[in-house]
Amino acid sequence: MYPVDLTKTVPPATADKKVSLSDADIDKIALFLVGNQQRFRENIIIPRILGPVQIKTIEEKRIDSVMESCAFKSIMSCVLGYGLGAAIGLFSSSVNPNVASVERQQSAREILKEMKITTLSYAKNFAVVGCVFSAIECTIESYRGKTDWKNGTYAGGLTGGLIGLRAGIKAGIVGAAGFAAFSTAIDYYMHRS
């Protein structure tokens, strides 16, 4: 690899000569020492401590980055909140029907219409709360660069405050405190178990 045997000493006659390298020679030496910037995935050695290691493909990394984005999390929270709200609304309306008039008996069509209105109302409310909370929590987590209980507490406070502000300042403060406490309790329960 080396043209000169480095184990031998330099004779005194050549010690006085100055060796000068051109820019092209320095670039070649730098490329030899540093190497190229292209990495091949096949030659990566990852120690197997807890079982086999699988390297993700580019498509899997793209899907992961999309699923970890704040927009995707907010949309998923909105959709799941809508479904959960619809289920709770359907249960609530079937257990406690709204009887409009006592004098006459309601028809099945009127009862189903009221159940539909109640179910959709619950679904929309849960969807909005889920979307707002998830968007705020993801934004706070991205800003702080940490995943801990404080993110949920801050997001709960902001979400509760925004929802409560529709009824006034006092309701906004109470809503912020209540939702923050609820979010903290849920985070504590989920991370403890």
mmCIF file of C-alpha atoms in Angstrom:
data_model
loop_
_atom_site.group_PDB
_atom_site.id
_atom_site.type_symbol
_atom_site.label_atom_id
_atom_site.label_comp_id
_atom_site.label_asym_id
_atom_site.label_seq_id
_atom_site.Cartn_x
_atom_site.Cartn_y
_atom_site.Cartn_z
ATOM 1 C CA MET A 1 0.000 0.000 0.000
ATOM 2 C CA TYR A 2 2.790 2.420 0.860
ATOM 3 C CA PRO A 3 5.524 2.789 -1.779
ATOM 4 C CA VAL A 4 8.195 3.342 0.840
ATOM 5 C CA ASP A 5 9.078 1.046 3.718
ATOM 6 C CA LEU A 6 8.388 3.185 6.796
ATOM 7 C CA THR A 7 10.351 0.955 9.162
ATOM 8 C CA LYS A 8 13.709 2.026 7.722
ATOM 9 C CA THR A 9 15.304 5.293 8.707
ATOM 10 C CA VAL A 10 15.822 8.063 6.204
ATOM 11 C CA PRO A 11 19.413 8.327 4.980
ATOM 12 C CA PRO A 12 21.098 11.630 5.868
ATOM 13 C CA ALA A 13 21.471 12.674 2.209
ATOM 14 C CA THR A 14 17.720 12.886 1.636
ATOM 15 C CA ALA A 15 16.975 14.440 5.026
ATOM 16 C CA ASP A 16 17.950 17.897 3.728
ATOM 17 C CA LYS A 17 15.516 17.815 0.823
ATOM 18 C CA LYS A 18 12.133 19.457 1.302
ATOM 19 C CA VAL A 19 9.125 17.472 0.270
ATOM 20 C CA SER A 20 6.342 19.534 -1.223
ATOM 21 C CA LEU A 21 2.919 18.226 -2.061
ATOM 22 C CA SER A 22 0.576 19.681 -4.599
ATOM 23 C CA ASP A 23 -3.068 20.421 -3.817
ATOM 24 C CA ALA A 24 -4.156 17.373 -5.769
ATOM 25 C CA ASP A 25 -1.858 15.144 -3.697
ATOM 26 C CA ILE A 26 -3.213 16.628 -0.450
ATOM 27 C CA ASP A 27 -6.771 16.021 -1.663
ATOM 28 C CA LYS A 28 -5.947 12.398 -2.453
ATOM 29 C CA ILE A 29 -4.409 11.902 0.984
ATOM 30 C CA ALA A 30 -7.428 13.512 2.654
ATOM 31 C CA LEU A 31 -9.817 11.284 0.711
ATOM 32 C CA PHE A 32 -7.749 8.250 1.651
ATOM 33 C CA LEU A 33 -7.731 9.154 5.353
ATOM 34 C CA VAL A 34 -11.264 10.482 5.683
ATOM 35 C CA GLY A 35 -12.927 8.286 3.096
ATOM 36 C CA ASN A 36 -15.926 9.107 1.001
ATOM 37 C CA GLN A 37 -19.160 10.339 2.528
ATOM 38 C CA GLN A 38 -21.264 7.566 1.041
ATOM 39 C CA ARG A 39 -22.384 4.973 3.580
ATOM 40 C CA PHE A 40 -23.506 1.511 2.633
ATOM 41 C CA ARG A 41 -26.131 -0.013 4.866
ATOM 42 C CA GLU A 42 -24.853 -3.551 4.397
ATOM 43 C CA ASN A 43 -21.589 -2.918 6.202
ATOM 44 C CA ILE A 44 -23.117 -1.422 9.387
ATOM 45 C CA ILE A 45 -22.400 -3.528 12.423
ATOM 46 C CA ILE A 46 -24.951 -3.156 15.206
ATOM 47 C CA PRO A 47 -24.357 -5.167 18.378
ATOM 48 C CA ARG A 48 -27.161 -7.585 19.192
ATOM 49 C CA ILE A 49 -27.832 -7.142 22.867
ATOM 50 C CA LEU A 50 -31.520 -7.957 23.138
ATOM 51 C CA GLY A 51 -32.148 -9.963 19.998
ATOM 52 C CA PRO A 52 -31.907 -9.361 16.279
ATOM 53 C CA VAL A 53 -31.671 -5.801 15.031
ATOM 54 C CA GLN A 54 -33.683 -4.843 11.996
ATOM 55 C CA ILE A 55 -32.695 -1.757 10.066
ATOM 56 C CA LYS A 56 -35.671 0.159 8.744
ATOM 57 C CA THR A 57 -36.039 0.786 5.045
ATOM 58 C CA ILE A 58 -36.444 4.288 3.651
ATOM 59 C CA GLU A 59 -40.200 3.719 3.207
ATOM 60 C CA GLU A 60 -40.565 2.650 6.851
ATOM 61 C CA LYS A 61 -38.664 5.739 7.976
ATOM 62 C CA ARG A 62 -40.963 7.954 5.887
ATOM 63 C CA ILE A 63 -44.060 6.332 7.361
ATOM 64 C CA ASP A 64 -42.640 6.765 10.872
ATOM 65 C CA SER A 65 -41.917 10.442 10.250
ATOM 66 C CA VAL A 66 -45.463 11.000 8.958
ATOM 67 C CA MET A 67 -46.992 9.164 11.927
ATOM 68 C CA GLU A 68 -44.877 11.180 14.389
ATOM 69 C CA SER A 69 -45.894 14.530 12.892
ATOM 70 C CA CYS A 70 -48.156 16.851 14.857
ATOM 71 C CA ALA A 71 -50.674 17.071 12.007
ATOM 72 C CA PHE A 72 -51.158 13.292 11.865
ATOM 73 C CA LYS A 73 -51.464 13.027 15.638
ATOM 74 C CA SER A 74 -54.060 15.816 15.699
ATOM 75 C CA ILE A 75 -56.113 14.277 12.889
ATOM 76 C CA MET A 76 -56.009 10.844 14.527
ATOM 77 C CA SER A 77 -57.073 12.335 17.864
ATOM 78 C CA CYS A 78 -59.936 14.113 16.111
ATOM 79 C CA VAL A 79 -61.127 10.918 14.408
ATOM 80 C CA LEU A 80 -60.796 8.772 17.523
ATOM 81 C CA GLY A 81 -62.419 11.475 19.659
ATOM 82 C CA TYR A 82 -65.325 11.602 17.225
ATOM 83 C CA GLY A 83 -65.794 7.837 17.487
ATOM 84 C CA LEU A 84 -65.526 7.815 21.278
ATOM 85 C CA GLY A 85 -67.872 10.784 21.575
ATOM 86 C CA ALA A 86 -70.400 9.109 19.298
ATOM 87 C CA ALA A 87 -70.315 5.958 21.428
ATOM 88 C CA ILE A 88 -70.719 7.903 24.678
ATOM 89 C CA GLY A 89 -73.431 10.092 23.139
ATOM 90 C CA LEU A 90 -75.358 7.065 21.905
ATOM 91 C CA PHE A 91 -75.145 5.468 25.328
ATOM 92 C CA SER A 92 -76.126 8.708 27.071
ATOM 93 C CA SER A 93 -79.097 9.343 24.815
ATOM 94 C CA SER A 94 -80.372 5.789 25.146
ATOM 95 C CA VAL A 95 -80.146 5.814 28.946
ATOM 96 C CA ASN A 96 -81.602 9.277 29.458
ATOM 97 C CA PRO A 97 -84.041 10.071 26.653
ATOM 98 C CA ASN A 98 -85.165 13.662 26.344
ATOM 99 C CA VAL A 99 -88.927 13.601 26.748
ATOM 100 C CA ALA A 100 -90.272 16.744 25.136
ATOM 101 C CA SER A 101 -93.879 16.480 26.095
ATOM 102 C CA VAL A 102 -95.531 14.334 28.715
ATOM 103 C CA GLU A 103 -99.048 14.636 27.267
ATOM 104 C CA ARG A 104 -98.383 12.597 24.173
ATOM 105 C CA GLN A 105 -96.178 9.630 23.482
ATOM 106 C CA GLN A 106 -93.201 10.144 21.167
ATOM 107 C CA SER A 107 -92.860 8.118 18.032
ATOM 108 C CA ALA A 108 -89.812 5.995 17.306
ATOM 109 C CA ARG A 109 -88.783 8.429 14.589
ATOM 110 C CA GLU A 110 -88.713 11.363 17.049
ATOM 111 C CA ILE A 111 -86.723 9.349 19.598
ATOM 112 C CA LEU A 112 -84.179 8.283 16.969
ATOM 113 C CA LYS A 113 -83.889 11.889 15.764
ATOM 114 C CA GLU A 114 -83.129 13.079 19.311
ATOM 115 C CA MET A 115 -80.631 10.244 19.751
ATOM 116 C CA LYS A 116 -78.918 11.269 16.516
ATOM 117 C CA ILE A 117 -78.698 14.911 17.608
ATOM 118 C CA THR A 118 -77.270 13.965 21.017
ATOM 119 C CA THR A 119 -74.813 11.470 19.534
ATOM 120 C CA LEU A 120 -73.508 13.949 16.959
ATOM 121 C CA SER A 121 -73.205 16.672 19.600
ATOM 122 C CA TYR A 122 -71.076 14.458 21.837
ATOM 123 C CA ALA A 123 -69.016 13.282 18.846
ATOM 124 C CA LYS A 124 -68.216 16.818 17.686
ATOM 125 C CA ASN A 125 -67.290 17.977 21.187
ATOM 126 C CA PHE A 126 -64.968 15.031 21.801
ATOM 127 C CA ALA A 127 -63.390 15.476 18.359
ATOM 128 C CA VAL A 128 -62.644 19.154 19.004
ATOM 129 C CA VAL A 129 -61.224 18.510 22.470
ATOM 130 C CA GLY A 130 -59.069 15.624 21.199
ATOM 131 C CA CYS A 131 -57.742 17.607 18.249
ATOM 132 C CA VAL A 132 -56.954 20.743 20.271
ATOM 133 C CA PHE A 133 -55.328 18.829 23.126
ATOM 134 C CA SER A 134 -53.227 16.663 20.807
ATOM 135 C CA ALA A 135 -52.083 19.613 18.682
ATOM 136 C CA ILE A 136 -51.098 21.673 21.725
ATOM 137 C CA GLU A 137 -49.349 18.751 23.428
ATOM 138 C CA CYS A 138 -47.378 17.851 20.291
ATOM 139 C CA THR A 139 -46.374 21.476 19.773
ATOM 140 C CA ILE A 140 -45.216 21.809 23.380
ATOM 141 C CA GLU A 141 -43.336 18.504 23.153
ATOM 142 C CA SER A 142 -41.611 19.602 19.937
ATOM 143 C CA TYR A 143 -40.694 22.976 21.446
ATOM 144 C CA ARG A 144 -39.385 21.537 24.720
ATOM 145 C CA GLY A 145 -37.669 18.551 23.126
ATOM 146 C CA LYS A 146 -38.755 16.303 26.002
ATOM 147 C CA THR A 147 -41.448 13.726 26.615
ATOM 148 C CA ASP A 148 -42.598 13.938 30.212
ATOM 149 C CA TRP A 149 -45.638 14.681 32.365
ATOM 150 C CA LYS A 150 -45.265 18.441 32.012
ATOM 151 C CA ASN A 151 -46.284 18.361 28.339
ATOM 152 C CA GLY A 152 -49.690 16.882 29.159
ATOM 153 C CA THR A 153 -50.173 19.241 32.090
ATOM 154 C CA TYR A 154 -49.385 22.335 30.035
ATOM 155 C CA ALA A 155 -51.520 21.113 27.130
ATOM 156 C CA GLY A 156 -54.393 20.304 29.480
ATOM 157 C CA GLY A 157 -54.190 23.752 31.034
ATOM 158 C CA LEU A 158 -54.222 25.496 27.662
ATOM 159 C CA THR A 159 -56.991 23.290 26.278
ATOM 160 C CA GLY A 160 -59.179 23.661 29.369
ATOM 161 C CA GLY A 161 -58.565 27.397 29.386
ATOM 162 C CA LEU A 162 -59.504 27.760 25.721
ATOM 163 C CA ILE A 163 -62.665 25.723 26.149
ATOM 164 C CA GLY A 164 -63.644 27.506 29.362
ATOM 165 C CA LEU A 165 -62.989 30.971 27.910
ATOM 166 C CA ARG A 166 -66.203 30.715 25.904
ATOM 167 C CA ALA A 167 -68.090 31.078 29.196
ATOM 168 C CA GLY A 168 -65.874 33.834 30.633
ATOM 169 C CA ILE A 169 -62.562 34.447 32.387
ATOM 170 C CA LYS A 170 -63.473 32.689 35.624
ATOM 171 C CA ALA A 171 -64.691 29.610 33.726
ATOM 172 C CA GLY A 172 -61.485 29.666 31.664
ATOM 173 C CA ILE A 173 -59.314 29.623 34.793
ATOM 174 C CA VAL A 174 -61.352 26.852 36.404
ATOM 175 C CA GLY A 175 -61.326 24.889 33.144
ATOM 176 C CA ALA A 176 -57.566 25.287 32.797
ATOM 177 C CA ALA A 177 -56.927 24.111 36.359
ATOM 178 C CA GLY A 178 -59.356 21.199 36.078
ATOM 179 C CA PHE A 179 -58.147 19.962 32.703
ATOM 180 C CA ALA A 180 -54.490 20.336 33.749
ATOM 181 C CA ALA A 181 -55.118 18.291 36.901
ATOM 182 C CA PHE A 182 -57.012 15.667 34.910
ATOM 183 C CA SER A 183 -54.226 15.432 32.300
ATOM 184 C CA THR A 184 -51.582 15.118 35.007
ATOM 185 C CA ALA A 185 -53.528 12.356 36.751
ATOM 186 C CA ILE A 186 -54.010 10.445 33.487
ATOM 187 C CA ASP A 187 -50.306 10.802 32.588
ATOM 188 C CA TYR A 188 -49.323 9.602 36.065
ATOM 189 C CA TYR A 189 -51.634 6.605 35.818
ATOM 190 C CA MET A 190 -50.542 5.684 32.267
ATOM 191 C CA HIS A 191 -46.798 5.952 32.959
ATOM 192 C CA ARG A 192 -46.975 4.215 36.301
ATOM 193 C CA SER A 193 -48.709 1.087 35.032
#
